[in-house]
């Protein structure tokens, strides 16, 4: 008899709407992240360090907001996080028009980070609640595609608008994207919590009970530390791209360096569906090790780019690695926590992503100011070497590279991505 959980549809209306909302949320962010350093440098004659602050302070304020958002989601304040967050981000975006100096613009970026941090935690948490457990890798891979595509398409749109129509037009278009999210998210936020197909409680609309029926506050899961560190290291390399690719293009005399993100997006589109299925059958090791190698090769080729075709090759190779690794790390973090802590897991994923981008902007920006943007991208390969060393050493020490799925989900998970029968056999009848 076929397992009922495998019959649950992945592509539901709610899942598609969540992907669209998440795509638009990250699109409006990255429409302004990449062109902003160029605008600030030209308008205010900022140096490399001042330029890096715009990425760094935004990321740190988003992290601070998510620390509260994860707790709020556990308490059932999902709708408040979405709508308050969107409103704060919208007001801060419109405020760019009145920014006459670097200090005011930095303050607005921090306020925007608070709003973005609040709203960006809710959508992936809601998605992880409705994705069938046995298709979690595939489902989060597709959902993560909305983030990766936005991170790839946003810079292209933003740089084009800035160069063609100016900063005010860019600001208004970014604000318009935020406005569109309001009606799209309405049908999602008016629904109450349901129970999953596997019997595990959903947490998208309020606090839930554990298997014994009593409310319980689950302590922080230390297993989140390893994938969080790895996600941060990966994101450092991306911080060097979103923060400085336009300025690098000027240094290397590249006609339109923002097209890097277009070819990066194409690679992500191609790799994500296969990466999700491979994760479900083989686990993260099959994606993280080759993915890190692809990212390192992509960055190395980028540092030698003297023409647009070489830039496109670098972008495509980097995209294959980044696209397969990012969704794998997010799925890993979701699988090892209880259903009630998915908000925390998604918050940790997004926080370490932003922390990595902030660190990359500051650290790599400092390297660029002392050397060049060419050398900066070569130095960023070191973070992928550290990534591989940490992952391989930890795997050797623990004796396995498999993901130990949380007991509430282990009995419905595909064998091969965790400790298989050992984990399943440890589940008590009460958990079943």
Coordinates of C-alpha atoms in Angstrom, one line a residue:
X1 CA 0.0 0.0 0.0
X2 CA 1.3 3.4 -1.0
X3 CA 2.3 5.8 1.8
X4 CA -0.4 8.4 2.2
X5 CA 2.2 11.2 2.7
X6 CA 3.6 10.7 -0.8
X7 CA 0.2 11.4 -2.3
X8 CA 0.0 14.9 -0.8
X9 CA 0.4 17.6 -3.5
X10 CA 3.4 19.9 -3.4
X11 CA 2.2 22.5 -5.8
X12 CA -0.9 23.9 -4.0
X13 CA -2.3 27.4 -4.4
X14 CA -0.9 28.4 -1.0
X15 CA 2.6 27.1 -1.8
X16 CA 2.6 29.0 -5.1
X17 CA 1.4 32.2 -3.4
X18 CA 4.1 31.8 -0.7
X19 CA 6.8 31.4 -3.3
X20 CA 5.5 34.6 -5.1
X21 CA 5.4 36.6 -1.9
X22 CA 8.9 35.5 -0.9
X23 CA 10.2 36.2 -4.5
X24 CA 8.8 39.8 -4.4
X25 CA 10.1 40.4 -0.9
X26 CA 13.7 39.5 -1.8
X27 CA 13.4 41.1 -5.3
X28 CA 12.7 44.5 -3.9
X29 CA 15.6 44.1 -1.5
X30 CA 18.1 43.2 -4.1
X31 CA 16.8 45.7 -6.6
X32 CA 18.5 48.3 -4.4
X33 CA 21.3 46.4 -2.6
X34 CA 23.6 46.2 -5.6
X35 CA 23.1 49.6 -7.2
X36 CA 23.2 51.4 -3.9
X37 CA 27.0 51.2 -3.4
X38 CA 27.5 52.8 -6.9
X39 CA 24.9 55.5 -6.1
X40 CA 26.4 56.3 -2.7
X41 CA 30.0 56.4 -4.2
X42 CA 28.9 58.8 -6.9
X43 CA 26.5 61.0 -5.0
X44 CA 28.3 61.3 -1.7
X45 CA 31.9 60.4 -2.7
X46 CA 32.0 57.5 -0.2
X47 CA 35.0 55.3 0.2
X48 CA 35.0 51.5 0.2
X49 CA 34.4 51.2 4.0
X50 CA 31.5 53.6 4.0
X51 CA 30.0 51.8 1.0
X52 CA 30.2 48.5 2.9
X53 CA 28.3 49.9 5.9
X54 CA 25.2 50.1 3.8
X55 CA 25.1 46.4 3.4
X56 CA 26.5 45.6 6.9
X57 CA 24.1 47.8 9.0
X58 CA 21.1 46.7 7.0
X59 CA 22.0 43.0 7.6
X60 CA 22.7 43.5 11.3
X61 CA 19.3 45.3 11.9
X62 CA 17.5 42.5 10.0
X63 CA 19.2 39.9 12.2
X64 CA 18.1 41.8 15.4
X65 CA 14.6 41.9 14.1
X66 CA 14.5 38.2 13.3
X67 CA 15.6 37.3 16.9
X68 CA 12.3 38.8 17.9
X69 CA 10.3 37.4 14.9
X70 CA 11.2 33.8 15.7
X71 CA 9.7 34.1 19.2
X72 CA 6.7 36.0 17.8
X73 CA 6.0 33.2 15.3
X74 CA 6.0 30.6 18.0
X75 CA 3.4 32.8 19.8
X76 CA 1.2 32.9 16.8
X77 CA 1.9 36.5 15.7
X78 CA 2.6 35.6 12.1
X79 CA 0.2 38.1 10.5
X80 CA 1.6 40.9 12.6
X81 CA 5.1 40.1 11.6
X82 CA 4.2 40.1 7.9
X83 CA 2.1 43.3 7.8
X84 CA 4.1 45.4 10.3
X85 CA 7.3 44.3 8.6
X86 CA 6.1 45.2 5.1
X87 CA 4.8 48.6 6.4
X88 CA 8.1 49.5 8.1
X89 CA 10.1 48.4 4.9
X90 CA 7.7 50.5 2.7
X91 CA 8.0 53.7 4.8
X92 CA 11.8 53.3 5.0
X93 CA 12.0 52.9 1.2
X94 CA 9.9 56.0 0.5
X95 CA 12.1 57.8 3.0
X96 CA 15.1 57.5 0.7
X97 CA 13.7 60.4 -1.3
X98 CA 14.4 62.7 1.6
X99 CA 17.9 61.4 2.5
X100 CA 20.3 64.3 1.9
X101 CA 23.4 62.7 3.5
X102 CA 25.1 59.4 4.2
X103 CA 24.0 59.3 7.9
X104 CA 20.3 59.6 7.1
X105 CA 20.5 57.0 4.3
X106 CA 22.3 54.6 6.7
X107 CA 19.6 55.1 9.3
X108 CA 16.9 54.4 6.7
X109 CA 18.7 51.2 5.7
X110 CA 18.7 50.1 9.3
X111 CA 15.0 50.8 9.7
X112 CA 14.4 48.9 6.4
X113 CA 16.4 46.0 7.8
X114 CA 14.0 45.8 10.8
X115 CA 11.0 45.6 8.5
X116 CA 12.5 43.2 6.2
X117 CA 13.7 41.0 9.0
X118 CA 10.3 40.8 10.5
X119 CA 8.5 39.8 7.3
X120 CA 11.1 37.6 5.7
X121 CA 11.0 35.0 8.6
X122 CA 7.3 34.3 8.2
X123 CA 7.0 33.2 4.6
X124 CA 9.6 30.3 4.7
X125 CA 8.2 29.1 8.0
X126 CA 4.7 28.9 6.5
X127 CA 6.2 27.1 3.5
X128 CA 7.9 24.5 5.6
X129 CA 4.6 23.9 7.4
X130 CA 2.7 23.0 4.2
X131 CA 5.4 21.0 2.3
X132 CA 4.9 17.2 2.6
X133 CA 7.6 15.8 4.9
X134 CA 9.0 13.2 2.4
X135 CA 9.3 16.0 -0.2
X136 CA 10.9 18.5 2.1
X137 CA 14.1 18.7 0.2
X138 CA 12.4 19.1 -3.1
X139 CA 9.8 21.6 -1.7
X140 CA 12.3 23.8 0.0
X141 CA 14.5 23.6 -3.0
X142 CA 11.7 25.1 -5.1
X143 CA 10.8 27.6 -2.5
X144 CA 14.5 28.6 -2.1
X145 CA 14.5 29.1 -5.9
X146 CA 12.2 32.1 -5.3
X147 CA 14.9 33.6 -3.1
X148 CA 17.8 32.8 -5.4
X149 CA 16.0 34.1 -8.5
X150 CA 15.2 37.3 -6.7
X151 CA 18.8 37.7 -5.5
X152 CA 19.9 37.2 -9.1
X153 CA 17.3 39.2 -11.0
X154 CA 17.0 42.1 -8.5
X155 CA 20.5 43.5 -9.1
X156 CA 20.0 43.5 -12.9
X157 CA 16.7 45.3 -12.6
X158 CA 18.0 47.7 -10.0
X159 CA 21.2 48.6 -11.9
X160 CA 19.2 49.1 -15.1
X161 CA 16.7 51.4 -13.4
X162 CA 19.5 53.4 -11.7
X163 CA 21.5 53.9 -14.9
X164 CA 18.5 54.5 -17.1
X165 CA 16.1 56.5 -15.0
X166 CA 17.9 57.5 -11.8
X167 CA 17.6 56.7 -8.1
X168 CA 14.1 58.2 -7.5
X169 CA 12.6 55.9 -10.1
X170 CA 14.5 52.9 -8.6
X171 CA 13.1 53.9 -5.2
X172 CA 9.5 54.1 -6.4
X173 CA 9.7 50.8 -8.3
X174 CA 11.1 49.1 -5.2
X175 CA 8.2 50.6 -3.1
X176 CA 5.7 49.4 -5.7
X177 CA 7.0 45.8 -5.4
X178 CA 6.4 45.9 -1.6
X179 CA 2.8 47.2 -2.2
X180 CA 2.0 44.2 -4.4
X181 CA 2.8 41.8 -1.6
X182 CA 0.0 43.0 0.6
X183 CA -3.0 41.6 -1.5
X184 CA -1.1 38.5 -2.4
X185 CA -0.4 37.6 1.2
X186 CA -4.0 38.3 2.3
X187 CA -5.4 34.9 1.4
X188 CA -2.5 33.3 3.3
X189 CA -2.8 35.3 6.5
X190 CA -6.5 34.9 6.9
X191 CA -6.2 31.1 7.2
X192 CA -5.9 29.4 10.6
X193 CA -3.4 26.7 11.5
X194 CA -4.0 23.2 10.3
X195 CA -2.4 19.8 11.1
X196 CA 0.1 18.3 8.7
X197 CA -0.5 15.1 6.8
X198 CA 2.0 13.3 9.0
X199 CA 0.3 14.3 12.1
X200 CA 2.7 16.9 13.2
X201 CA 1.2 20.2 14.3
X202 CA 1.6 23.2 12.1
X203 CA 2.9 26.4 13.6
X204 CA 2.0 29.0 11.0
X205 CA -0.7 30.6 13.0
X206 CA 0.0 30.1 16.6
X207 CA 1.6 28.1 19.4
X208 CA 1.1 24.4 19.1
X209 CA 1.0 21.4 21.5
X210 CA 3.5 18.6 21.6
X211 CA 2.7 15.0 21.1
X212 CA 1.3 14.7 24.6
X213 CA -1.1 17.6 24.0
X214 CA 0.6 20.1 26.3
X215 CA 2.3 23.3 25.4
X216 CA 6.1 23.1 25.7
X217 CA 8.9 25.5 25.1
X218 CA 11.7 23.5 23.3
X219 CA 15.2 24.6 24.1
X220 CA 17.6 25.8 21.3
X221 CA 18.8 22.9 19.1
X222 CA 22.6 22.9 19.0
X223 CA 22.5 20.9 15.8
X224 CA 21.6 24.2 14.1
X225 CA 25.1 25.5 14.8
X226 CA 26.9 23.6 12.1
X227 CA 24.6 24.4 9.1
X228 CA 24.4 28.0 10.4
X229 CA 28.2 28.4 10.3
X230 CA 28.3 26.8 6.8
X231 CA 25.5 29.0 5.6
X232 CA 27.4 32.1 6.9
X233 CA 30.6 31.1 5.1
X234 CA 28.7 30.6 1.8
X235 CA 27.0 34.0 2.2
X236 CA 30.3 35.8 2.7
X237 CA 31.1 35.1 -0.9
X238 CA 27.8 36.4 -2.0
X239 CA 28.3 39.5 0.0
X240 CA 31.3 40.3 -2.1
X241 CA 29.1 39.9 -5.2
X242 CA 26.1 42.0 -4.3
X243 CA 28.3 44.7 -2.7
X244 CA 31.0 45.1 -5.3
X245 CA 30.3 43.5 -8.6
X246 CA 29.3 46.8 -10.2
X247 CA 32.5 48.5 -8.9
X248 CA 34.6 45.5 -10.0
X249 CA 33.1 45.9 -13.5
X250 CA 34.5 49.4 -13.6
X251 CA 37.9 48.3 -12.5
X252 CA 38.0 45.4 -15.0
X253 CA 36.4 47.5 -17.8
X254 CA 33.4 45.2 -18.2
X255 CA 30.5 46.7 -20.1
X256 CA 27.6 45.5 -17.9
X257 CA 28.8 43.5 -14.8
X258 CA 25.3 43.3 -13.4
X259 CA 24.6 40.6 -16.1
X260 CA 26.6 38.3 -13.8
X261 CA 23.3 37.9 -11.9
X262 CA 21.4 36.9 -15.0
X263 CA 23.6 33.9 -15.7
X264 CA 23.7 33.1 -12.1
X265 CA 19.9 33.0 -12.1
X266 CA 19.9 30.7 -15.1
X267 CA 22.2 28.3 -13.4
X268 CA 20.1 28.3 -10.2
X269 CA 17.0 27.6 -12.3
X270 CA 18.6 24.6 -13.9
X271 CA 20.1 23.1 -10.8
X272 CA 17.4 23.6 -8.1
X273 CA 14.9 20.9 -9.2
X274 CA 17.6 18.3 -9.4
X275 CA 19.3 19.4 -6.2
X276 CA 16.1 19.1 -4.2
X277 CA 15.5 15.5 -5.4
X278 CA 19.1 14.6 -4.8
X279 CA 18.9 15.9 -1.3
X280 CA 15.9 13.8 -0.5
X281 CA 17.6 10.6 -1.8
X282 CA 21.2 11.2 -0.8
X283 CA 21.3 13.9 1.8
X284 CA 23.3 17.1 2.0
X285 CA 26.8 15.6 1.4
X286 CA 26.0 14.9 -2.2
X287 CA 25.4 18.7 -2.8
X288 CA 27.5 20.6 -0.3
X289 CA 30.9 19.2 -1.3
X290 CA 30.7 19.6 -5.1
X291 CA 28.7 22.8 -4.6
X292 CA 31.6 24.4 -2.6
X293 CA 34.0 23.4 -5.3
X294 CA 31.8 25.0 -8.0
X295 CA 31.6 28.2 -6.0
X296 CA 35.3 28.4 -5.5
X297 CA 35.9 27.8 -9.2
X298 CA 33.3 30.4 -10.2
X299 CA 35.0 33.0 -7.9
X300 CA 38.4 32.2 -9.3
X301 CA 37.3 32.6 -12.9
X302 CA 35.5 35.8 -12.0
X303 CA 38.7 37.3 -10.7
X304 CA 40.3 36.8 -14.1
X305 CA 37.4 38.1 -16.1
X306 CA 38.5 40.5 -18.8
X307 CA 35.5 40.1 -21.0
X308 CA 31.8 39.5 -20.7
X309 CA 31.9 35.9 -21.9
X310 CA 34.3 35.0 -19.1
X311 CA 32.1 36.8 -16.6
X312 CA 29.1 34.8 -17.9
X313 CA 31.0 31.5 -17.4
X314 CA 32.0 32.5 -13.9
X315 CA 28.4 33.4 -13.0
X316 CA 27.0 30.2 -14.4
X317 CA 29.5 28.0 -12.5
X318 CA 29.0 30.0 -9.3
X319 CA 25.3 29.7 -9.7
X320 CA 25.4 25.9 -9.9
X321 CA 27.3 25.7 -6.6
X322 CA 25.4 28.4 -4.8
X323 CA 22.0 27.2 -6.0
X324 CA 22.5 23.7 -4.8
X325 CA 24.1 24.6 -1.5
X326 CA 21.7 27.2 -0.2
X327 CA 18.5 25.2 -0.4
X328 CA 20.3 22.1 1.0
X329 CA 21.4 24.1 4.1
X330 CA 17.9 25.5 4.7
X331 CA 16.3 22.1 4.3
X332 CA 18.9 20.6 6.7
X333 CA 18.1 23.2 9.4
X334 CA 14.3 22.6 9.0
X335 CA 14.6 18.9 9.3
X336 CA 16.6 18.7 12.6
X337 CA 14.2 20.8 14.7
X338 CA 10.7 20.1 16.0
X339 CA 7.8 21.5 14.0
X340 CA 7.3 24.1 16.7
X341 CA 10.8 25.5 16.0
X342 CA 10.6 26.0 12.3
X343 CA 10.4 29.7 12.8
X344 CA 13.6 29.5 14.7
X345 CA 15.3 27.4 12.0
X346 CA 14.2 29.7 9.2
X347 CA 15.2 32.7 11.3
X348 CA 18.7 31.2 11.9
X349 CA 19.0 30.4 8.2
X350 CA 18.1 34.0 7.1
X351 CA 20.2 35.5 10.0
X352 CA 23.3 33.6 9.0
X353 CA 22.7 34.5 5.4
X354 CA 22.5 38.2 6.3
X355 CA 25.4 37.9 8.7
X356 CA 27.5 36.4 6.0
X357 CA 26.6 39.1 3.5
X358 CA 27.4 41.8 6.2
X359 CA 30.7 40.1 7.0
X360 CA 31.5 39.8 3.3
X361 CA 30.7 43.4 2.7
X362 CA 32.9 44.6 5.5
X363 CA 35.8 42.2 5.3
X364 CA 36.0 41.9 1.5
X365 CA 35.5 45.6 1.2
X366 CA 38.5 46.2 3.5
X367 CA 40.5 43.8 1.4
X368 CA 39.5 45.6 -1.8
X369 CA 40.5 49.0 -0.4
X370 CA 44.0 47.6 0.4
X371 CA 44.4 45.6 -2.8
X372 CA 41.9 45.5 -5.6
X373 CA 38.5 44.0 -6.4
X374 CA 40.3 41.4 -8.5
X375 CA 42.3 40.2 -5.5
X376 CA 39.2 40.5 -3.3
X377 CA 37.4 37.8 -5.2
X378 CA 40.5 35.5 -5.1
X379 CA 40.7 35.9 -1.4
X380 CA 37.0 35.1 -1.0
X381 CA 37.8 31.5 -2.2
X382 CA 39.4 31.0 1.2
X383 CA 35.9 30.9 2.8
X384 CA 34.9 28.0 0.6
X385 CA 38.1 26.1 1.6
X386 CA 37.2 26.8 5.3
X387 CA 33.7 25.6 4.5
X388 CA 34.9 22.3 3.2
X389 CA 37.4 21.8 6.0
X390 CA 34.7 22.4 8.7
X391 CA 32.2 20.1 7.0
X392 CA 34.6 17.3 6.3
X393 CA 36.2 17.4 9.8
X394 CA 32.9 17.5 11.5
X395 CA 31.6 14.6 9.4
X396 CA 34.7 12.5 10.2
X397 CA 34.5 13.3 13.9
X398 CA 30.8 12.4 14.2
X399 CA 31.2 9.3 12.0
X400 CA 28.5 10.3 9.5
X401 CA 27.6 13.0 7.1
X402 CA 23.9 12.1 7.4
X403 CA 21.2 14.4 8.8
X404 CA 19.6 13.2 11.9
X405 CA 16.0 14.2 11.4
X406 CA 14.0 15.3 14.4
X407 CA 12.1 12.3 16.0
X408 CA 8.7 13.9 15.2
X409 CA 9.6 13.7 11.5
X410 CA 12.0 10.8 11.3
X411 CA 9.4 8.1 10.9
X412 CA 8.0 9.8 7.8
X413 CA 11.3 10.7 6.2
X414 CA 13.0 8.9 3.4
X415 CA 15.8 6.6 4.5
X416 CA 19.2 7.6 3.3
X417 CA 19.1 11.3 4.4
X418 CA 19.4 10.3 8.0
X419 CA 20.5 7.5 10.2
X420 CA 17.9 5.3 8.6
X421 CA 16.5 2.5 10.7
X422 CA 18.5 3.5 13.8
X423 CA 16.6 6.8 14.0
X424 CA 13.3 5.3 13.0
X425 CA 13.5 2.5 15.5
X426 CA 14.0 5.0 18.4
X427 CA 10.6 6.5 18.0
X428 CA 8.1 5.5 20.6
X429 CA 4.6 4.4 20.0
X430 CA 3.4 7.7 21.4
X431 CA 5.4 9.6 18.7
X432 CA 3.8 7.5 16.0

